[in-house]
Amino acid sequence: MSNEFDPITVPLIVPIEHGGNSYPELTFREAELGDLCAADAVSGEMQKTAAILAGMAGVPIQAIRKLKARDLAVITDKVGHLMGNEKKPTTGAT
């Protein structure tokens, strides 16, 4: 049985190449306090987001920084609730 906090795999529109590794998709687990603490070590909202996403996906922050903006948009839409953000309704209700 799956729940809304199970890891989510997001296929990338543009795969990331970093450190000899290719990432055609990233799997994100629910953020942990350590991920949020890692965000405190950097300045700037986008850097903080990158630090949290890197921890959630288990990849180096340098790899996350190579995401294309359109991939970032898809990722934040699909896994934002795993970062502690409120999940958006899918019914069209406001």
PDB file of N, CA and C in Angstrom:
ATOM      1  N   MET A   1       0.844  -1.178   0.000  1.00  0.00           N
ATOM      2  CA  MET A   1       0.000   0.000   0.000  1.00  0.00           C
ATOM      3  C   MET A   1       0.887   1.237   0.000  1.00  0.00           C
ATOM      4  N   SER A   2       0.633   2.137  -0.908  1.00  0.00           N
ATOM      5  CA  SER A   2       1.464   3.337  -0.959  1.00  0.00           C
ATOM      6  C   SER A   2       0.746   4.480  -0.253  1.00  0.00           C
ATOM      7  N   ASN A   3       1.544   5.422   0.200  1.00  0.00           N
ATOM      8  CA  ASN A   3       0.951   6.618   0.779  1.00  0.00           C
ATOM      9  C   ASN A   3       1.610   7.830   0.154  1.00  0.00           C
ATOM     10  N   GLU A   4       1.080   9.001   0.458  1.00  0.00           N
ATOM     11  CA  GLU A   4       1.546  10.220  -0.205  1.00  0.00           C
ATOM     12  C   GLU A   4       2.974  10.596   0.164  1.00  0.00           C
ATOM     13  N   PHE A   5       3.562   9.930   1.165  1.00  0.00           N
ATOM     14  CA  PHE A   5       4.927  10.260   1.569  1.00  0.00           C
ATOM     15  C   PHE A   5       5.940   9.200   1.147  1.00  0.00           C
ATOM     16  N   ASP A   6       5.527   8.259   0.310  1.00  0.00           N
ATOM     17  CA  ASP A   6       6.465   7.304  -0.278  1.00  0.00           C
ATOM     18  C   ASP A   6       7.390   8.041  -1.233  1.00  0.00           C
ATOM     19  N   PRO A   7       8.586   7.503  -1.478  1.00  0.00           N
ATOM     20  CA  PRO A   7       9.491   8.138  -2.446  1.00  0.00           C
ATOM     21  C   PRO A   7       8.816   8.279  -3.816  1.00  0.00           C
ATOM     22  N   ILE A   8       9.182   9.349  -4.499  1.00  0.00           N
ATOM     23  CA  ILE A   8       8.621   9.645  -5.820  1.00  0.00           C
ATOM     24  C   ILE A   8       9.764   9.758  -6.824  1.00  0.00           C
ATOM     25  N   THR A   9       9.656   9.006  -7.911  1.00  0.00           N
ATOM     26  CA  THR A   9      10.642   9.070  -8.987  1.00  0.00           C
ATOM     27  C   THR A   9      10.127  10.013 -10.068  1.00  0.00           C
ATOM     28  N   VAL A  10      10.993  10.957 -10.444  1.00  0.00           N
ATOM     29  CA  VAL A  10      10.634  11.945 -11.460  1.00  0.00           C
ATOM     30  C   VAL A  10      11.592  11.792 -12.642  1.00  0.00           C
ATOM     31  N   PRO A  11      11.084  11.385 -13.815  1.00  0.00           N
ATOM     32  CA  PRO A  11      11.936  11.340 -15.005  1.00  0.00           C
ATOM     33  C   PRO A  11      12.312  12.770 -15.404  1.00  0.00           C
ATOM     34  N   LEU A  12      13.560  12.970 -15.772  1.00  0.00           N
ATOM     35  CA  LEU A  12      14.018  14.302 -16.160  1.00  0.00           C
ATOM     36  C   LEU A  12      13.823  14.518 -17.655  1.00  0.00           C
ATOM     37  N   ILE A  13      13.413  15.722 -18.012  1.00  0.00           N
ATOM     38  CA  ILE A  13      13.283  16.086 -19.419  1.00  0.00           C
ATOM     39  C   ILE A  13      14.670  16.096 -20.049  1.00  0.00           C
ATOM     40  N   VAL A  14      15.634  16.662 -19.307  1.00  0.00           N
ATOM     41  CA  VAL A  14      17.033  16.699 -19.743  1.00  0.00           C
ATOM     42  C   VAL A  14      17.876  16.007 -18.672  1.00  0.00           C
ATOM     43  N   PRO A  15      18.395  14.809 -18.953  1.00  0.00           N
ATOM     44  CA  PRO A  15      19.199  14.102 -17.951  1.00  0.00           C
ATOM     45  C   PRO A  15      20.403  14.935 -17.497  1.00  0.00           C
ATOM     46  N   ILE A  16      20.795  14.710 -16.260  1.00  0.00           N
ATOM     47  CA  ILE A  16      21.941  15.400 -15.664  1.00  0.00           C
ATOM     48  C   ILE A  16      23.168  14.506 -15.798  1.00  0.00           C
ATOM     49  N   GLU A  17      24.277  15.101 -16.154  1.00  0.00           N
ATOM     50  CA  GLU A  17      25.577  14.416 -16.160  1.00  0.00           C
ATOM     51  C   GLU A  17      26.437  15.093 -15.113  1.00  0.00           C
ATOM     52  N   HIS A  18      26.959  14.309 -14.173  1.00  0.00           N
ATOM     53  CA  HIS A  18      27.822  14.882 -13.141  1.00  0.00           C
ATOM     54  C   HIS A  18      28.742  13.804 -12.571  1.00  0.00           C
ATOM     55  N   GLY A  19      30.007  14.122 -12.477  1.00  0.00           N
ATOM     56  CA  GLY A  19      30.974  13.226 -11.858  1.00  0.00           C
ATOM     57  C   GLY A  19      31.023  11.848 -12.483  1.00  0.00           C
ATOM     58  N   GLY A  20      30.820  11.774 -13.777  1.00  0.00           N
ATOM     59  CA  GLY A  20      30.843  10.488 -14.466  1.00  0.00           C
ATOM     60  C   GLY A  20      29.544   9.704 -14.341  1.00  0.00           C
ATOM     61  N   ASN A  21      28.551  10.266 -13.688  1.00  0.00           N
ATOM     62  CA  ASN A  21      27.247   9.621 -13.540  1.00  0.00           C
ATOM     63  C   ASN A  21      26.209  10.334 -14.393  1.00  0.00           C
ATOM     64  N   SER A  22      25.266   9.546 -14.887  1.00  0.00           N
ATOM     65  CA  SER A  22      24.149  10.096 -15.638  1.00  0.00           C
ATOM     66  C   SER A  22      22.883   9.871 -14.820  1.00  0.00           C
ATOM     67  N   TYR A  23      22.078  10.911 -14.712  1.00  0.00           N
ATOM     68  CA  TYR A  23      20.837  10.837 -13.956  1.00  0.00           C
ATOM     69  C   TYR A  23      19.665  11.129 -14.889  1.00  0.00           C
ATOM     70  N   PRO A  24      19.054  10.087 -15.479  1.00  0.00           N
ATOM     71  CA  PRO A  24      17.894  10.314 -16.342  1.00  0.00           C
ATOM     72  C   PRO A  24      16.613  10.537 -15.530  1.00  0.00           C
ATOM     73  N   GLU A  25      16.674  10.185 -14.256  1.00  0.00           N
ATOM     74  CA  GLU A  25      15.554  10.383 -13.346  1.00  0.00           C
ATOM     75  C   GLU A  25      16.108  10.543 -11.940  1.00  0.00           C
ATOM     76  N   LEU A  26      15.314  11.127 -11.060  1.00  0.00           N
ATOM     77  CA  LEU A  26      15.710  11.279  -9.660  1.00  0.00           C
ATOM     78  C   LEU A  26      14.574  10.776  -8.792  1.00  0.00           C
ATOM     79  N   THR A  27      14.936  10.079  -7.718  1.00  0.00           N
ATOM     80  CA  THR A  27      13.943   9.587  -6.761  1.00  0.00           C
ATOM     81  C   THR A  27      14.104  10.370  -5.471  1.00  0.00           C
ATOM     82  N   PHE A  28      13.015  10.961  -5.029  1.00  0.00           N
ATOM     83  CA  PHE A  28      13.013  11.828  -3.855  1.00  0.00           C
ATOM     84  C   PHE A  28      12.258  11.160  -2.714  1.00  0.00           C
ATOM     85  N   ARG A  29      12.886  11.124  -1.543  1.00  0.00           N
ATOM     86  CA  ARG A  29      12.239  10.652  -0.325  1.00  0.00           C
ATOM     87  C   ARG A  29      11.752  11.878   0.443  1.00  0.00           C
ATOM     88  N   GLU A  30      10.997  11.652   1.487  1.00  0.00           N
ATOM     89  CA  GLU A  30      10.532  12.753   2.319  1.00  0.00           C
ATOM     90  C   GLU A  30      11.734  13.453   2.956  1.00  0.00           C
ATOM     91  N   ALA A  31      11.714  14.777   2.991  1.00  0.00           N
ATOM     92  CA  ALA A  31      12.805  15.548   3.587  1.00  0.00           C
ATOM     93  C   ALA A  31      12.930  15.227   5.077  1.00  0.00           C
ATOM     94  N   GLU A  32      14.170  15.193   5.530  1.00  0.00           N
ATOM     95  CA  GLU A  32      14.477  14.980   6.941  1.00  0.00           C
ATOM     96  C   GLU A  32      15.060  16.268   7.510  1.00  0.00           C
ATOM     97  N   LEU A  33      15.105  16.346   8.810  1.00  0.00           N
ATOM     98  CA  LEU A  33      15.656  17.532   9.459  1.00  0.00           C
ATOM     99  C   LEU A  33      17.065  17.818   8.961  1.00  0.00           C
ATOM    100  N   GLY A  34      17.856  16.794   8.734  1.00  0.00           N
ATOM    101  CA  GLY A  34      19.217  16.985   8.230  1.00  0.00           C
ATOM    102  C   GLY A  34      19.255  17.697   6.888  1.00  0.00           C
ATOM    103  N   ASP A  35      18.275  17.419   6.026  1.00  0.00           N
ATOM    104  CA  ASP A  35      18.194  18.100   4.737  1.00  0.00           C
ATOM    105  C   ASP A  35      17.919  19.582   4.937  1.00  0.00           C
ATOM    106  N   LEU A  36      17.034  19.866   5.886  1.00  0.00           N
ATOM    107  CA  LEU A  36      16.705  21.270   6.171  1.00  0.00           C
ATOM    108  C   LEU A  36      17.894  21.978   6.813  1.00  0.00           C
ATOM    109  N   CYS A  37      18.641  21.271   7.655  1.00  0.00           N
ATOM    110  CA  CYS A  37      19.845  21.849   8.257  1.00  0.00           C
ATOM    111  C   CYS A  37      20.899  22.135   7.191  1.00  0.00           C
ATOM    112  N   ALA A  38      21.022  21.245   6.201  1.00  0.00           N
ATOM    113  CA  ALA A  38      21.974  21.466   5.107  1.00  0.00           C
ATOM    114  C   ALA A  38      21.620  22.740   4.356  1.00  0.00           C
ATOM    115  N   ALA A  39      20.329  23.033   4.261  1.00  0.00           N
ATOM    116  CA  ALA A  39      19.896  24.257   3.588  1.00  0.00           C
ATOM    117  C   ALA A  39      20.345  25.490   4.356  1.00  0.00           C
ATOM    118  N   ASP A  40      20.447  25.375   5.669  1.00  0.00           N
ATOM    119  CA  ASP A  40      20.901  26.511   6.483  1.00  0.00           C
ATOM    120  C   ASP A  40      22.365  26.858   6.221  1.00  0.00           C
ATOM    121  N   ALA A  41      23.112  25.914   5.653  1.00  0.00           N
ATOM    122  CA  ALA A  41      24.535  26.135   5.404  1.00  0.00           C
ATOM    123  C   ALA A  41      24.801  26.963   4.152  1.00  0.00           C
ATOM    124  N   VAL A  42      23.751  27.223   3.373  1.00  0.00           N
ATOM    125  CA  VAL A  42      23.910  28.009   2.147  1.00  0.00           C
ATOM    126  C   VAL A  42      23.000  29.228   2.220  1.00  0.00           C
ATOM    127  N   SER A  43      23.299  30.226   1.400  1.00  0.00           N
ATOM    128  CA  SER A  43      22.462  31.424   1.394  1.00  0.00           C
ATOM    129  C   SER A  43      21.719  31.517   0.072  1.00  0.00           C
ATOM    130  N   GLY A  44      20.565  32.123   0.116  1.00  0.00           N
ATOM    131  CA  GLY A  44      19.746  32.279  -1.083  1.00  0.00           C
ATOM    132  C   GLY A  44      18.685  31.196  -1.142  1.00  0.00           C
ATOM    133  N   GLU A  45      17.477  31.580  -1.508  1.00  0.00           N
ATOM    134  CA  GLU A  45      16.364  30.637  -1.527  1.00  0.00           C
ATOM    135  C   GLU A  45      16.577  29.479  -2.505  1.00  0.00           C
ATOM    136  N   MET A  46      17.098  29.764  -3.692  1.00  0.00           N
ATOM    137  CA  MET A  46      17.315  28.685  -4.661  1.00  0.00           C
ATOM    138  C   MET A  46      18.413  27.736  -4.202  1.00  0.00           C
ATOM    139  N   GLN A  47      19.447  28.267  -3.567  1.00  0.00           N
ATOM    140  CA  GLN A  47      20.513  27.412  -3.032  1.00  0.00           C
ATOM    141  C   GLN A  47      19.953  26.501  -1.944  1.00  0.00           C
ATOM    142  N   LYS A  48      19.070  27.041  -1.095  1.00  0.00           N
ATOM    143  CA  LYS A  48      18.450  26.246  -0.042  1.00  0.00           C
ATOM    144  C   LYS A  48      17.597  25.134  -0.650  1.00  0.00           C
ATOM    145  N   THR A  49      16.825  25.485  -1.670  1.00  0.00           N
ATOM    146  CA  THR A  49      16.011  24.478  -2.358  1.00  0.00           C
ATOM    147  C   THR A  49      16.898  23.393  -2.951  1.00  0.00           C
ATOM    148  N   ALA A  50      17.990  23.794  -3.591  1.00  0.00           N
ATOM    149  CA  ALA A  50      18.920  22.826  -4.181  1.00  0.00           C
ATOM    150  C   ALA A  50      19.497  21.903  -3.117  1.00  0.00           C
ATOM    151  N   ALA A  51      19.856  22.453  -1.962  1.00  0.00           N
ATOM    152  CA  ALA A  51      20.428  21.639  -0.888  1.00  0.00           C
ATOM    153  C   ALA A  51      19.416  20.618  -0.377  1.00  0.00           C
ATOM    154  N   ILE A  52      18.177  21.045  -0.202  1.00  0.00           N
ATOM    155  CA  ILE A  52      17.146  20.124   0.277  1.00  0.00           C
ATOM    156  C   ILE A  52      16.880  19.030  -0.757  1.00  0.00           C
ATOM    157  N   LEU A  53      16.723  19.413  -2.024  1.00  0.00           N
ATOM    158  CA  LEU A  53      16.468  18.429  -3.085  1.00  0.00           C
ATOM    159  C   LEU A  53      17.621  17.440  -3.223  1.00  0.00           C
ATOM    160  N   ALA A  54      18.857  17.922  -3.108  1.00  0.00           N
ATOM    161  CA  ALA A  54      20.017  17.022  -3.196  1.00  0.00           C
ATOM    162  C   ALA A  54      19.963  15.981  -2.094  1.00  0.00           C
ATOM    163  N   GLY A  55      19.655  16.407  -0.880  1.00  0.00           N
ATOM    164  CA  GLY A  55      19.551  15.456   0.223  1.00  0.00           C
ATOM    165  C   GLY A  55      18.425  14.460   0.019  1.00  0.00           C
ATOM    166  N   MET A  56      17.295  14.941  -0.435  1.00  0.00           N
ATOM    167  CA  MET A  56      16.139  14.075  -0.654  1.00  0.00           C
ATOM    168  C   MET A  56      16.401  13.036  -1.744  1.00  0.00           C
ATOM    169  N   ALA A  57      17.199  13.419  -2.750  1.00  0.00           N
ATOM    170  CA  ALA A  57      17.479  12.517  -3.873  1.00  0.00           C
ATOM    171  C   ALA A  57      18.768  11.720  -3.668  1.00  0.00           C
ATOM    172  N   GLY A  58      19.568  12.090  -2.661  1.00  0.00           N
ATOM    173  CA  GLY A  58      20.814  11.366  -2.421  1.00  0.00           C
ATOM    174  C   GLY A  58      21.855  11.598  -3.497  1.00  0.00           C
ATOM    175  N   VAL A  59      21.859  12.797  -4.066  1.00  0.00           N
ATOM    176  CA  VAL A  59      22.845  13.146  -5.095  1.00  0.00           C
ATOM    177  C   VAL A  59      23.585  14.403  -4.649  1.00  0.00           C
ATOM    178  N   PRO A  60      24.781  14.638  -5.196  1.00  0.00           N
ATOM    179  CA  PRO A  60      25.516  15.856  -4.830  1.00  0.00           C
ATOM    180  C   PRO A  60      24.754  17.115  -5.244  1.00  0.00           C
ATOM    181  N   ILE A  61      24.882  18.151  -4.436  1.00  0.00           N
ATOM    182  CA  ILE A  61      24.220  19.417  -4.756  1.00  0.00           C
ATOM    183  C   ILE A  61      24.684  19.943  -6.118  1.00  0.00           C
ATOM    184  N   GLN A  62      25.936  19.643  -6.496  1.00  0.00           N
ATOM    185  CA  GLN A  62      26.439  20.087  -7.802  1.00  0.00           C
ATOM    186  C   GLN A  62      25.627  19.470  -8.938  1.00  0.00           C
ATOM    187  N   ALA A  63      25.138  18.254  -8.744  1.00  0.00           N
ATOM    188  CA  ALA A  63      24.298  17.621  -9.763  1.00  0.00           C
ATOM    189  C   ALA A  63      22.940  18.322  -9.828  1.00  0.00           C
ATOM    190  N   ILE A  64      22.356  18.612  -8.679  1.00  0.00           N
ATOM    191  CA  ILE A  64      21.053  19.298  -8.646  1.00  0.00           C
ATOM    192  C   ILE A  64      21.144  20.666  -9.299  1.00  0.00           C
ATOM    193  N   ARG A  65      22.272  21.335  -9.120  1.00  0.00           N
ATOM    194  CA  ARG A  65      22.447  22.661  -9.723  1.00  0.00           C
ATOM    195  C   ARG A  65      22.438  22.612 -11.247  1.00  0.00           C
ATOM    196  N   LYS A  66      22.586  21.441 -11.825  1.00  0.00           N
ATOM    197  CA  LYS A  66      22.567  21.291 -13.284  1.00  0.00           C
ATOM    198  C   LYS A  66      21.165  21.047 -13.836  1.00  0.00           C
ATOM    199  N   LEU A  67      20.169  20.961 -12.948  1.00  0.00           N
ATOM    200  CA  LEU A  67      18.789  20.784 -13.418  1.00  0.00           C
ATOM    201  C   LEU A  67      18.381  21.941 -14.325  1.00  0.00           C
ATOM    202  N   LYS A  68      17.656  21.633 -15.345  1.00  0.00           N
ATOM    203  CA  LYS A  68      17.054  22.666 -16.181  1.00  0.00           C
ATOM    204  C   LYS A  68      15.836  23.215 -15.435  1.00  0.00           C
ATOM    205  N   ALA A  69      15.502  24.459 -15.683  1.00  0.00           N
ATOM    206  CA  ALA A  69      14.389  25.105 -14.988  1.00  0.00           C
ATOM    207  C   ALA A  69      13.085  24.345 -15.186  1.00  0.00           C
ATOM    208  N   ARG A  70      12.865  23.809 -16.363  1.00  0.00           N
ATOM    209  CA  ARG A  70      11.610  23.086 -16.602  1.00  0.00           C
ATOM    210  C   ARG A  70      11.555  21.793 -15.801  1.00  0.00           C
ATOM    211  N   ASP A  71      12.726  21.123 -15.592  1.00  0.00           N
ATOM    212  CA  ASP A  71      12.753  19.951 -14.722  1.00  0.00           C
ATOM    213  C   ASP A  71      12.495  20.357 -13.275  1.00  0.00           C
ATOM    214  N   LEU A  72      13.077  21.460 -12.840  1.00  0.00           N
ATOM    215  CA  LEU A  72      12.850  21.938 -11.481  1.00  0.00           C
ATOM    216  C   LEU A  72      11.373  22.208 -11.244  1.00  0.00           C
ATOM    217  N   ALA A  73      10.700  22.794 -12.223  1.00  0.00           N
ATOM    218  CA  ALA A  73       9.266  23.081 -12.086  1.00  0.00           C
ATOM    219  C   ALA A  73       8.466  21.794 -11.886  1.00  0.00           C
ATOM    220  N   VAL A  74       8.785  20.771 -12.651  1.00  0.00           N
ATOM    221  CA  VAL A  74       8.079  19.487 -12.526  1.00  0.00           C
ATOM    222  C   VAL A  74       8.376  18.862 -11.157  1.00  0.00           C
ATOM    223  N   ILE A  75       9.649  18.892 -10.762  1.00  0.00           N
ATOM    224  CA  ILE A  75      10.046  18.294  -9.480  1.00  0.00           C
ATOM    225  C   ILE A  75       9.339  18.975  -8.319  1.00  0.00           C
ATOM    226  N   THR A  76       9.376  20.288  -8.282  1.00  0.00           N
ATOM    227  CA  THR A  76       8.761  20.979  -7.144  1.00  0.00           C
ATOM    228  C   THR A  76       7.246  20.761  -7.105  1.00  0.00           C
ATOM    229  N   ASP A  77       6.628  20.613  -8.270  1.00  0.00           N
ATOM    230  CA  ASP A  77       5.199  20.333  -8.314  1.00  0.00           C
ATOM    231  C   ASP A  77       4.907  18.940  -7.758  1.00  0.00           C
ATOM    232  N   LYS A  78       5.731  17.961  -8.129  1.00  0.00           N
ATOM    233  CA  LYS A  78       5.466  16.575  -7.744  1.00  0.00           C
ATOM    234  C   LYS A  78       5.925  16.232  -6.326  1.00  0.00           C
ATOM    235  N   VAL A  79       6.978  16.874  -5.844  1.00  0.00           N
ATOM    236  CA  VAL A  79       7.525  16.475  -4.535  1.00  0.00           C
ATOM    237  C   VAL A  79       7.492  17.577  -3.486  1.00  0.00           C
ATOM    238  N   GLY A  80       6.861  18.697  -3.792  1.00  0.00           N
ATOM    239  CA  GLY A  80       6.794  19.795  -2.829  1.00  0.00           C
ATOM    240  C   GLY A  80       6.246  19.367  -1.482  1.00  0.00           C
ATOM    241  N   HIS A  81       5.240  18.482  -1.496  1.00  0.00           N
ATOM    242  CA  HIS A  81       4.667  18.022  -0.222  1.00  0.00           C
ATOM    243  C   HIS A  81       5.666  17.193   0.586  1.00  0.00           C
ATOM    244  N   LEU A  82       6.651  16.586  -0.074  1.00  0.00           N
ATOM    245  CA  LEU A  82       7.694  15.840   0.647  1.00  0.00           C
ATOM    246  C   LEU A  82       8.691  16.775   1.315  1.00  0.00           C
ATOM    247  N   MET A  83       8.660  18.052   0.914  1.00  0.00           N
ATOM    248  CA  MET A  83       9.542  19.061   1.498  1.00  0.00           C
ATOM    249  C   MET A  83       8.854  19.789   2.655  1.00  0.00           C
ATOM    250  N   GLY A  84       7.629  19.381   2.969  1.00  0.00           N
ATOM    251  CA  GLY A  84       6.886  20.025   4.041  1.00  0.00           C
ATOM    252  C   GLY A  84       5.914  21.069   3.543  1.00  0.00           C
ATOM    253  N   ASN A  85       5.834  21.245   2.223  1.00  0.00           N
ATOM    254  CA  ASN A  85       4.877  22.190   1.651  1.00  0.00           C
ATOM    255  C   ASN A  85       3.513  21.520   1.570  1.00  0.00           C
ATOM    256  N   GLU A  86       2.472  22.319   1.621  1.00  0.00           N
ATOM    257  CA  GLU A  86       1.124  21.780   1.521  1.00  0.00           C
ATOM    258  C   GLU A  86       0.898  21.231   0.121  1.00  0.00           C
ATOM    259  N   LYS A  87       0.303  20.046   0.046  1.00  0.00           N
ATOM    260  CA  LYS A  87       0.014  19.442  -1.247  1.00  0.00           C
ATOM    261  C   LYS A  87      -1.121  20.192  -1.915  1.00  0.00           C
ATOM    262  N   LYS A  88      -0.937  20.511  -3.209  1.00  0.00           N
ATOM    263  CA  LYS A  88      -1.944  21.247  -3.967  1.00  0.00           C
ATOM    264  C   LYS A  88      -3.118  20.331  -4.279  1.00  0.00           C
ATOM    265  N   PRO A  89      -4.344  20.855  -4.200  1.00  0.00           N
ATOM    266  CA  PRO A  89      -5.500  20.018  -4.548  1.00  0.00           C
ATOM    267  C   PRO A  89      -5.473  19.680  -6.033  1.00  0.00           C
ATOM    268  N   THR A  90      -5.928  18.468  -6.362  1.00  0.00           N
ATOM    269  CA  THR A  90      -5.944  18.041  -7.762  1.00  0.00           C
ATOM    270  C   THR A  90      -7.358  18.034  -8.326  1.00  0.00           C
ATOM    271  N   THR A  91      -8.316  18.476  -7.548  1.00  0.00           N
ATOM    272  CA  THR A  91      -9.708  18.452  -7.979  1.00  0.00           C
ATOM    273  C   THR A  91     -10.124  19.712  -8.713  1.00  0.00           C
ATOM    274  N   GLY A  92      -9.263  20.704  -8.725  1.00  0.00           N
ATOM    275  CA  GLY A  92      -9.617  21.968  -9.344  1.00  0.00           C
ATOM    276  C   GLY A  92     -10.268  22.923  -8.355  1.00  0.00           C
ATOM    277  N   ALA A  93     -10.504  22.453  -7.144  1.00  0.00           N
ATOM    278  CA  ALA A  93     -11.095  23.315  -6.120  1.00  0.00           C
ATOM    279  C   ALA A  93     -10.068  24.335  -5.637  1.00  0.00           C
ATOM    280  N   THR A  94     -10.541  25.492  -5.245  1.00  0.00           N
ATOM    281  CA  THR A  94      -9.641  26.526  -4.732  1.00  0.00           C
ATOM    282  C   THR A  94      -9.839  26.756  -3.269  1.00  0.00           C
TER     283      THR A  94
END
